[in-house]
Coordinates of C-alpha atoms and ligand atoms in Angstrom, one line a residue:
X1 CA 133.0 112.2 93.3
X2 CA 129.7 109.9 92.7
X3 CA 130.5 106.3 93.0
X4 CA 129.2 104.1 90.5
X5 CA 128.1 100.6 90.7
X6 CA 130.6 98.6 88.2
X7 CA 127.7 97.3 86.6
X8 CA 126.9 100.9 84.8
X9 CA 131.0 101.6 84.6
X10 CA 131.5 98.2 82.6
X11 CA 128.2 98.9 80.5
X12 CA 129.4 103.0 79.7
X13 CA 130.3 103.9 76.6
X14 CA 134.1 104.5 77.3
X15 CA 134.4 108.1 76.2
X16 CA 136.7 108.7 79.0
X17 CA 135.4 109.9 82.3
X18 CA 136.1 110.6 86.0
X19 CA 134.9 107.5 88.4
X20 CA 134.5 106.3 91.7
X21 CA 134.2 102.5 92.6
X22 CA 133.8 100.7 95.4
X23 CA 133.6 96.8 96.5
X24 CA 135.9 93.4 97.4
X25 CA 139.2 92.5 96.0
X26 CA 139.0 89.0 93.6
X27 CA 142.4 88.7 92.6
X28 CA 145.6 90.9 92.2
X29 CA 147.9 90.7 89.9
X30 CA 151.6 92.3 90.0
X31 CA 153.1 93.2 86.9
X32 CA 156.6 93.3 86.0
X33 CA 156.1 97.0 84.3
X34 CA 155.5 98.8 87.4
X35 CA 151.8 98.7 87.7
X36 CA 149.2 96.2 89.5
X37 CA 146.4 95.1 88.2
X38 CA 143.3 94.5 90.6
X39 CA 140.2 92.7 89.5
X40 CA 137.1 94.6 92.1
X41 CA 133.8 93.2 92.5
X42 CA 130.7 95.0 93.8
X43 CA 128.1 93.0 93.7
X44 CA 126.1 94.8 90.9
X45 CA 126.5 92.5 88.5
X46 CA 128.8 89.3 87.8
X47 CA 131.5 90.6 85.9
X48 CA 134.6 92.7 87.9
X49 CA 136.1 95.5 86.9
X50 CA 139.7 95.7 86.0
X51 CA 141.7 98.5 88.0
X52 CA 145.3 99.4 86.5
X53 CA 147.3 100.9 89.4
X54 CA 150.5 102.4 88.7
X55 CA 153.8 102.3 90.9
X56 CA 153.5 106.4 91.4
X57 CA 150.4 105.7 93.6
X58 CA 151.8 106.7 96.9
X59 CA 150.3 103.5 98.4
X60 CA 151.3 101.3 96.1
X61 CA 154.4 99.8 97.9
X62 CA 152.7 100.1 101.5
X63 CA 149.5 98.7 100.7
X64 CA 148.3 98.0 97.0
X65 CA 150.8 95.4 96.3
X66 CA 150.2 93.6 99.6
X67 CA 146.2 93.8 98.7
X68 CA 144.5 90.3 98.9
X69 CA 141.6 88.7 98.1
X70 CA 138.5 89.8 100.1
X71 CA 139.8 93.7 101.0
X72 CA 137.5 96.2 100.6
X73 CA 138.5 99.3 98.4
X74 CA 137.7 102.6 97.2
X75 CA 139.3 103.4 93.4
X76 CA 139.0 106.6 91.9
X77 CA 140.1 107.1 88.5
X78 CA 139.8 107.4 84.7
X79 CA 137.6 105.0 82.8
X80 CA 139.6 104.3 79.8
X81 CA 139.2 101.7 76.8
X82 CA 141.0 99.0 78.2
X83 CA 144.2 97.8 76.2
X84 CA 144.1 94.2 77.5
X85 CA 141.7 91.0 76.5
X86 CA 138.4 90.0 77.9
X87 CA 137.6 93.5 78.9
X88 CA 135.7 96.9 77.0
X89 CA 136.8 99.2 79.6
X90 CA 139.4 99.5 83.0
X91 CA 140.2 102.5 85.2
X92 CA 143.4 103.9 85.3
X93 CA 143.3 104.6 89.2
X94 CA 144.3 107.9 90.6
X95 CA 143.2 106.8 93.7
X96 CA 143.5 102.9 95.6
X97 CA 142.1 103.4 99.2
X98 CA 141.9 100.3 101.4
X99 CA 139.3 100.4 103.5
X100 CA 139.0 96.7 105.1
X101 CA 141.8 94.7 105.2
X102 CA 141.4 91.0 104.6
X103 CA 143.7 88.0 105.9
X104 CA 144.3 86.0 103.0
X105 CA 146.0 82.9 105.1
X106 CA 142.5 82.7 107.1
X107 CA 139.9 84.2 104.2
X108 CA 137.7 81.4 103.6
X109 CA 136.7 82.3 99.9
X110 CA 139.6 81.5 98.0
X111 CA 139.6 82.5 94.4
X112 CA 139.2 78.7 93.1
X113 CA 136.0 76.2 92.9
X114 CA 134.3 76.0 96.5
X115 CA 132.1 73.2 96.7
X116 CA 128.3 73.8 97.3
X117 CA 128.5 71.9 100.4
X118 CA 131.5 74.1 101.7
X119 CA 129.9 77.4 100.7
X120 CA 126.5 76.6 103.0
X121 CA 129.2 76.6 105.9
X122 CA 129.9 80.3 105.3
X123 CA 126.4 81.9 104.1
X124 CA 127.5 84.9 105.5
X125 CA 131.1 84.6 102.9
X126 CA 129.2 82.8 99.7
X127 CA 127.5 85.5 98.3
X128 CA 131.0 87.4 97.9
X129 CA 130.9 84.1 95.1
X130 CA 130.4 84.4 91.6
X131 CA 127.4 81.7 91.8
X132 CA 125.8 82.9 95.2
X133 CA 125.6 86.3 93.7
X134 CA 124.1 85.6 90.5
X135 CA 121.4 83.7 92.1
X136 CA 121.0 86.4 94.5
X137 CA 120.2 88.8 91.7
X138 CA 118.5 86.1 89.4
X139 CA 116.2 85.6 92.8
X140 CA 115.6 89.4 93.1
X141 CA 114.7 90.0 89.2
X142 CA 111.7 87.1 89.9
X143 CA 110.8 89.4 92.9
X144 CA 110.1 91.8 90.8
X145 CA 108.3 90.2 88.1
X146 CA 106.3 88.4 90.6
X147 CA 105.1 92.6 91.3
X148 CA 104.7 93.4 88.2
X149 CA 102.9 90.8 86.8
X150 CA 100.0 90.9 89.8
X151 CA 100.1 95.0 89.9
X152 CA 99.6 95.4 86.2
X153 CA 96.7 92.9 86.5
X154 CA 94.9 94.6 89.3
X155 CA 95.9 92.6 92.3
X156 CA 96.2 93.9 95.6
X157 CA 99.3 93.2 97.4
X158 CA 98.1 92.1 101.1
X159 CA 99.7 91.0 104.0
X160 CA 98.6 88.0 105.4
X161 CA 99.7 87.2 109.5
X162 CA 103.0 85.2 110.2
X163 CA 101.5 83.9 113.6
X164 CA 98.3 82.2 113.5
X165 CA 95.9 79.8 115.2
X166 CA 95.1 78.2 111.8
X167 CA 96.5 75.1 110.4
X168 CA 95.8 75.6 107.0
X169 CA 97.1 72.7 105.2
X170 CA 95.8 70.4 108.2
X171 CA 99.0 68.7 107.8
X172 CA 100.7 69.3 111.5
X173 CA 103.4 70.5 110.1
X174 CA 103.4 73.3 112.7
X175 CA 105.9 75.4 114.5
X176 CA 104.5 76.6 117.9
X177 CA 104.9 79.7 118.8
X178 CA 104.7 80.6 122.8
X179 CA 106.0 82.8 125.6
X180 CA 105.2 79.8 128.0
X181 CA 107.9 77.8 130.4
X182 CA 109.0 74.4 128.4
X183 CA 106.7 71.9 129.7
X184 CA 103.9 74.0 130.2
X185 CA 101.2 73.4 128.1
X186 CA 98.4 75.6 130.0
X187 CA 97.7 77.5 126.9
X188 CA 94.9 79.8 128.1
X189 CA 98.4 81.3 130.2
X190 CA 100.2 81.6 127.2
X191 CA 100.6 85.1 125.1
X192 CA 97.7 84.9 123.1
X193 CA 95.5 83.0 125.4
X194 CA 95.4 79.7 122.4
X195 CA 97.7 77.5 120.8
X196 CA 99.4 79.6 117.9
X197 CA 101.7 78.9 115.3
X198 CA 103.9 80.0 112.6
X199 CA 102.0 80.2 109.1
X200 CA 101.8 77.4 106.8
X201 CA 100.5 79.4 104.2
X202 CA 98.4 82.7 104.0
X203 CA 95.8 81.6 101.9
X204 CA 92.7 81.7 104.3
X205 CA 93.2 85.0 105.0
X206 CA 93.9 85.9 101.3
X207 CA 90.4 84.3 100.9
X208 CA 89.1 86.8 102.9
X209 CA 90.6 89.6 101.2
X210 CA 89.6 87.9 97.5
X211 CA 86.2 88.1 98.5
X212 CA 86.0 91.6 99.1
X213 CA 88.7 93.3 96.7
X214 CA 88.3 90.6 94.0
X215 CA 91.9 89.7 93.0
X216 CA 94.7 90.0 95.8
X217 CA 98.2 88.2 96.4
X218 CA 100.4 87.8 99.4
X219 CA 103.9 86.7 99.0
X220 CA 105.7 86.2 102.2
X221 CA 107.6 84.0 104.3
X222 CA 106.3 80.7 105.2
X223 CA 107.1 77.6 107.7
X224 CA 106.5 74.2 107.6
X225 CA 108.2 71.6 110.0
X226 CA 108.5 68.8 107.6
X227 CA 111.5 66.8 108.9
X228 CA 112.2 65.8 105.2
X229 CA 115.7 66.3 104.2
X230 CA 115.0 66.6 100.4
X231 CA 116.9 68.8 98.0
X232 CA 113.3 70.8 97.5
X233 CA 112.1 71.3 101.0
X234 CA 113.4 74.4 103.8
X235 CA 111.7 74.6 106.5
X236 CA 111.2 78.5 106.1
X237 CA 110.4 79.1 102.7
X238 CA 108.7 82.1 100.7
X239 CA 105.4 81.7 99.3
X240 CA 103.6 83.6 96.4
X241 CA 99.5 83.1 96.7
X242 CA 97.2 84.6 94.4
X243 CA 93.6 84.2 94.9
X244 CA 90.5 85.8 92.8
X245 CA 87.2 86.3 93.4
X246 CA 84.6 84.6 90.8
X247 CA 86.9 82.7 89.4
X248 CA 87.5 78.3 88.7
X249 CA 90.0 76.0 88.6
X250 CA 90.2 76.7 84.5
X251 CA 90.7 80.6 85.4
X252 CA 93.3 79.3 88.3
X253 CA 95.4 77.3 85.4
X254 CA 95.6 79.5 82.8
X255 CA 96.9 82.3 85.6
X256 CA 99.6 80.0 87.3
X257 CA 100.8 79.5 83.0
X258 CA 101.0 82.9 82.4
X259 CA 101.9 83.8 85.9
X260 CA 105.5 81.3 85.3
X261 CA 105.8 82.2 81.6
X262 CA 106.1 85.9 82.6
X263 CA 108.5 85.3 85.4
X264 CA 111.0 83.0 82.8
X265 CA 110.6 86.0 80.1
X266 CA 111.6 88.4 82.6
X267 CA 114.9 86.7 83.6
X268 CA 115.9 85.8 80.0
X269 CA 115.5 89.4 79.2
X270 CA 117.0 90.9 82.5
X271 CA 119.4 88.5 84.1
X272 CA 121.4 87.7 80.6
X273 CA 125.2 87.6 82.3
X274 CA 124.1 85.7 85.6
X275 CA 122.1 83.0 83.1
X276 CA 124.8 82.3 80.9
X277 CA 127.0 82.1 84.1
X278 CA 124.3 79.3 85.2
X279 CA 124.1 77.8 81.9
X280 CA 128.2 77.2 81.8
X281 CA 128.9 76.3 85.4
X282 CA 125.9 74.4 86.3
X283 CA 123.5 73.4 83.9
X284 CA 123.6 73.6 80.5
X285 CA 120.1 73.3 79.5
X286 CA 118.7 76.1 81.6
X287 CA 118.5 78.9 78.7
X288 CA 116.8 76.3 76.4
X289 CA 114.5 75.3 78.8
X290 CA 113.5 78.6 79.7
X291 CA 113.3 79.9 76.4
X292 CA 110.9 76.9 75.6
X293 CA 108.4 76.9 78.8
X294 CA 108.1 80.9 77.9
X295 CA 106.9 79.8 74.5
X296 CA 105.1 76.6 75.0
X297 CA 101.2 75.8 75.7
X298 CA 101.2 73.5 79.0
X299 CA 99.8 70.3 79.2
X300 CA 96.7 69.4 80.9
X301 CA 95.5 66.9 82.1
X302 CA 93.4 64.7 84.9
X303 CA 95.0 63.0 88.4
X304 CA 93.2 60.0 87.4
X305 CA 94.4 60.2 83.4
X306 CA 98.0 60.6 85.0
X307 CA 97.9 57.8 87.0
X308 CA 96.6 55.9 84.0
X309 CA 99.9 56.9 82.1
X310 CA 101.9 56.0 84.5
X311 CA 100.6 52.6 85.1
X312 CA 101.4 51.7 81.3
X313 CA 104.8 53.1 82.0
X314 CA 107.0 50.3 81.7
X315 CA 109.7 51.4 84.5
X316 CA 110.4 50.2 88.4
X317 CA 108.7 52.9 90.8
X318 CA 109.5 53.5 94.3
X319 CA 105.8 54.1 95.0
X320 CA 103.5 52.0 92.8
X321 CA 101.3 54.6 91.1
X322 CA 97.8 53.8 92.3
X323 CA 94.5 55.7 92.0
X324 CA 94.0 57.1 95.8
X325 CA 97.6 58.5 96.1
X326 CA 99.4 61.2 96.3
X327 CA 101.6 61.9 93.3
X328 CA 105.0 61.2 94.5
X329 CA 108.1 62.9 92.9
X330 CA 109.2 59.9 90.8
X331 CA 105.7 60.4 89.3
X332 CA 105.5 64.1 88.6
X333 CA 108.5 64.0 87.5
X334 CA 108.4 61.3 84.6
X335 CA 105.1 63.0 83.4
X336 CA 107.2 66.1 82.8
X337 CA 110.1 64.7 81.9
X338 CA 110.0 62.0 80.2
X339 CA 105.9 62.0 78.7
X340 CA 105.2 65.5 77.9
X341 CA 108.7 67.1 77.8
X342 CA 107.6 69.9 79.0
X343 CA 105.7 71.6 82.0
X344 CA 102.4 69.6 83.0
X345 CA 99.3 70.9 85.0
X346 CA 97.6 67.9 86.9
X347 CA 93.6 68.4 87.7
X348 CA 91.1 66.8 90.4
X349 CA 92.9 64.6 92.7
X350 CA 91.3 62.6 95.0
X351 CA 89.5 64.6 97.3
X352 CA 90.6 61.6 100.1
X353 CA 94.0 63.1 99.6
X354 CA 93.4 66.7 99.4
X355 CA 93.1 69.8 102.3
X356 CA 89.0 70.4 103.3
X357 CA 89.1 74.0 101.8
X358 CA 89.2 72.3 98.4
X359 CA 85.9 71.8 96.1
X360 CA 84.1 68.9 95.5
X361 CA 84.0 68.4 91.8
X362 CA 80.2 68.0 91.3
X363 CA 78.1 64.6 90.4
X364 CA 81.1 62.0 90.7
X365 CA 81.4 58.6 91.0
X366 CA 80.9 57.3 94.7
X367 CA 84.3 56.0 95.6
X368 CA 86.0 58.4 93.5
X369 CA 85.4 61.5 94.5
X370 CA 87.9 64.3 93.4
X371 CA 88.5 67.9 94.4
X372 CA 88.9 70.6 92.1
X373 CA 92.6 70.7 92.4
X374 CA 95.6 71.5 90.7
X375 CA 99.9 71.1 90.8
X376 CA 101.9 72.6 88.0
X377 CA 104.7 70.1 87.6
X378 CA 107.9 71.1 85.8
X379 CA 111.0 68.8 84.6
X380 CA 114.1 68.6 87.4
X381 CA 111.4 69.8 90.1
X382 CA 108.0 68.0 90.1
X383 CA 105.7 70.2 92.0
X384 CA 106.1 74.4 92.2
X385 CA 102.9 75.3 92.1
X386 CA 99.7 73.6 94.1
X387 CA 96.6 75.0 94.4
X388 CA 92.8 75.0 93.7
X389 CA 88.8 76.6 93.4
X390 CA 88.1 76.9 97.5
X391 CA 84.6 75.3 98.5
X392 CA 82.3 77.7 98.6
X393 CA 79.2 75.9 99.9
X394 CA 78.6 76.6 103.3
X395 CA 77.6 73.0 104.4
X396 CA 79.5 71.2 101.8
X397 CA 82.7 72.8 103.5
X398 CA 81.4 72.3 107.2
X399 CA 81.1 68.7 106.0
X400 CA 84.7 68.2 105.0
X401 CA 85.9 70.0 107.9
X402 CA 84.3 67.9 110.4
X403 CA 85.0 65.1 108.4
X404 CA 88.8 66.1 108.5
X405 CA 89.0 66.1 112.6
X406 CA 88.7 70.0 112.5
X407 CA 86.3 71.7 114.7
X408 CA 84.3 74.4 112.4
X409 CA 83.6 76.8 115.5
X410 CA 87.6 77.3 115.1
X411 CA 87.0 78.5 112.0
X412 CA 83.7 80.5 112.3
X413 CA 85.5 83.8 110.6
X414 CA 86.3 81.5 107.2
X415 CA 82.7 80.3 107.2
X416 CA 81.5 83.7 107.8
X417 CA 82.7 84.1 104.0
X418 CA 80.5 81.2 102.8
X419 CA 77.6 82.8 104.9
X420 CA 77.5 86.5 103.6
X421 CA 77.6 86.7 99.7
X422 CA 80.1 83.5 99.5
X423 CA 81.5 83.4 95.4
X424 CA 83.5 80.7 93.4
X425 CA 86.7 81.6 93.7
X426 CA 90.4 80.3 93.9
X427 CA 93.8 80.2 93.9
X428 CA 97.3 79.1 94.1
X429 CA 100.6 79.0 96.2
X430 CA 104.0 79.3 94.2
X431 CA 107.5 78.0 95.9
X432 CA 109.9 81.0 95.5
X433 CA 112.8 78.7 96.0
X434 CA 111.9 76.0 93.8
X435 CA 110.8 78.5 91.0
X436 CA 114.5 79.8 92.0
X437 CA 115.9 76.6 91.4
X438 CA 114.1 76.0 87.8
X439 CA 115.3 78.7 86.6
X440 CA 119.0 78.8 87.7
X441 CA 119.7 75.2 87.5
X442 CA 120.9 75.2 91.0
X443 CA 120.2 71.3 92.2
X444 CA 119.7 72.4 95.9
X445 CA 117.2 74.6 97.7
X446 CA 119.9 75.3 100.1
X447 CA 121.7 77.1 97.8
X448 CA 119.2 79.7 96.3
X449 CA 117.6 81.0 99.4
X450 CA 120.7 83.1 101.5
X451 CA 120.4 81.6 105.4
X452 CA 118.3 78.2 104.7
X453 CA 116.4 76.8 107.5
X454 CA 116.1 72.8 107.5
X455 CA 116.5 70.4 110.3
X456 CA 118.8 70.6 112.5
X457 CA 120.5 73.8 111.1
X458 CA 119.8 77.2 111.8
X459 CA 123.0 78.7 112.0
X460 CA 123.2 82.3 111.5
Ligands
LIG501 P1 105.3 68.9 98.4 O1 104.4 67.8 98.2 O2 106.4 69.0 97.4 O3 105.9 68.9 99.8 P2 103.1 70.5 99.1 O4 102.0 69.8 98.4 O5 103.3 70.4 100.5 O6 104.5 70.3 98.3 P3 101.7 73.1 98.9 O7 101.2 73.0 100.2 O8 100.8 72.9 97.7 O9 103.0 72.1 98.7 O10 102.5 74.5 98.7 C1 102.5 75.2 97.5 C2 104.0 75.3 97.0 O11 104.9 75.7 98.0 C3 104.5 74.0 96.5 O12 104.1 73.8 95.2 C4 106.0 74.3 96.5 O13 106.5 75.0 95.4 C5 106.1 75.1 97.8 N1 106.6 74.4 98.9 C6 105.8 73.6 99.7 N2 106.5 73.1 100.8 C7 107.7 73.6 100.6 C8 108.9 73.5 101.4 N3 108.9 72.7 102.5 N4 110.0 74.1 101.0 C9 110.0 74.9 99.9 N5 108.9 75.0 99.1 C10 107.8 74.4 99.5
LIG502 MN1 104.9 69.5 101.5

């Protein structure tokens, strides 16, 4: 007999019918009248699956009574309109096969409340957890969006290198990668003959793919080693870039809205069991918020009109707001929480504070120079989306890099695109995991990506 996920048992309409199921035990139950009942989960959605098994079973002494939490088991039965509350349909099993035993005294998912902080001790356990596997399907659905939305606009999906000898954000936030001897250094001995590393971002090699199929995204993992133990940062994180050919920082905005707008719709409309699950056990305002960003215009505005609103703010900051800096959290975060109430997208920062690949906004101020710039701030978050038009002036760019400590000849291949038929264009980088987080509610980025990578923890 076909097994079938529980997902598409629970959702059938119960006109009685032969099934198979398979998956993990949650809880057993023994009843006085003879029978057990067994609540299975498989993964496929949130809700188990009820499983009435009946004292003639010729296991049922042996090995269904004694069944506990965490077994794996095979049921084959009759899908019948269940008699009991809280559930449409159960089987009737004609069949309870135990494949994997499971030692309840030493289990470490208990069905109770786990703590967040326990769970990350047993990633390879948690997403046998209600929570873990909702975002696990919630994160998955986005996935998808995320393709759909570029591939029915005519993006090409490309993949960008995970090792390269480019720093793209100039930050030296690099992990090395090498075949050398610790202490060795003699990089011309080393695999690749140069220093290498693992990407920060792919976007200069999506540039180079914008500029000859127009519109292309990569979306792939991504590593930075920031040694900041924040609720928002992993140190292996996955990225979504989009960058397009003839196209400015106004085309780059209005992309990144609809971009996040489509990904909310698509969860409202597809992950409607795990969101209410995240909406009752951890936070209750992420339907409404969701519903509301899909629906709202976002705001826009300047860097140097933000820092002018939070200057009149009349609250105690961490990090005086001053024009010159970098936006810190505290900031971002009152602009879309508390000022706008709803997401924010912040243009032209100072071009002091910004990577050289950015553009010079033209005829400025001297002192005040700003690059063409954008971050898409959104309320319990601050930053998910950073991005901006690329310089595409040959000498304006070979300016800024050498003004930035970077040699140009290191990047001759990235000039080469300013040198034969260079175009306006641009682009953005979305956080997976912090989109992840806005959307579920989950407070930390540990918890929505499955084996998270931060200092001093790699386990797994
Ligand atoms: P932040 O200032 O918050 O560290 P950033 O300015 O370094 O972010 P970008 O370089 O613009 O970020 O990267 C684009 C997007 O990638 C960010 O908007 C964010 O959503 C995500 N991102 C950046 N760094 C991390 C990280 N360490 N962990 C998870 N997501 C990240
Ligand atoms: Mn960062």
């Amino acid at each position: 007999m076909n097994r079938v996920l529980i997902k598409d048992a629970l959702t059938n309409t119960p006109a009685p019918a032969q099934v198979a199921v398979a998956g993990w035990v949650r809880t057993v139950r023994i009843s006085k009248g003879g029978f057990s009942f067994i609540t299975l989960n498989d993964g496929s959605c949130l809700a188990s699956i009820q499983v009435v098994a009946d004292k003639k079973l010729p296991n049922y002494e042996a090995e269904i009574v004694r069944l506990a939490a965490g077994s794996s088991v095979v049921v084959r039965g009759e899908l019948v309109q269940s008699r009991g509350k809280g559930q449409a349909v159960e089987i009737q099993a004609a069949e309870v096969r135990v494949i994997g035993a499971c030692d309840a005294e030493r289990y470490p998912i208990q069905p109770k409340r786990h703590s967040f902080e326990f769970l990350r001790t047993q990633a390879h356990l948690r997403p046998r957890t209600n929570t873990f596997g909702a975002v696990a399907r919630v994160r998955n659905e986005m996935c998808r969006a995320i393709h759909e939305f570029f591939q029915s606009r005519g993006f090409v999906y490309v993949h960008t290198p995970i090792i390269t000898a480019s720093d793209c954000e100039g930050a030296g936030q690099l992990f090395r990668v090498t075949t050398l001897e610790p202490g060795k250094a003699d990089f011309a001995q080393d695999f690749f003959g140069r220093p290498t590393n693992l990407t920060v971002s792919g976007q200069l090699e999506a540039e180079a793919y914008a500029c000859a199929l127009g519109k292309v995204y990569t979306f792939g993992p991504t590593f930075r080693a920031e040694d900041s133990n924040t609720p928002r940062h992993l140190a292996e994180f996955w990225m979504v870039e989009p960058e397009m050919a003839f196209c400015d920082l106004k085309g780059d905005a209005d992309l990144a809205e609809e971009f996040l707008k489509f990904i909310f719709k698509a969860v409202l409309d597809r992950c409607r069991e795990d969101m209410e699950f995240f909406h009752k056990w951890v936070d209750k305002t992420v339907i409404d918020t969701l519903a509301a960003v899909a629906e709202s215009d976002f705001v826009r505005l300047s860097y140097t009109e933000a820092v002018e609103i939070l200057g009149k703010a009349e609250r105690q900051w961490e990090f005086p707001p001053a024009w010159g800096s970098e936006l810190q959290t505290e900031h971002e975060r009152f602009l879309t929480e508390q000022t706008f109430r709803k997401p924010v997208i912040v243009t032209d920062f100072p071009a002091a504070i910004k990577p050289f690949y950015m553009r010079l906004n033209d005829e400025q101020p001297a002192g005040r120079e700003t690059a063409a710039a954008m971050d898409v701030l959104v309320p319990r978050i601050g930053e998910i989306i950073g991005g901006s038009q690329r310089e595409e002036r040959l000498e304006v760019l070979a300016e800024r890099m050498t003004a930035a400590g970077i040699n140009p000849d290191d990047y001759w291949w990235y000039l080469d695109l300013r040198r034969y038929g260079s175009v306006p264009h641009a682009g953005f980088g979305l956080g997976l995991e912090r989109t992840v987080q806005f959307v579920t509610g989950m407070a930390n980025i540990r918890d929505v990506i499955p084996f998270p990578r931060t200092p001093r923890s790699a386990e797994y």
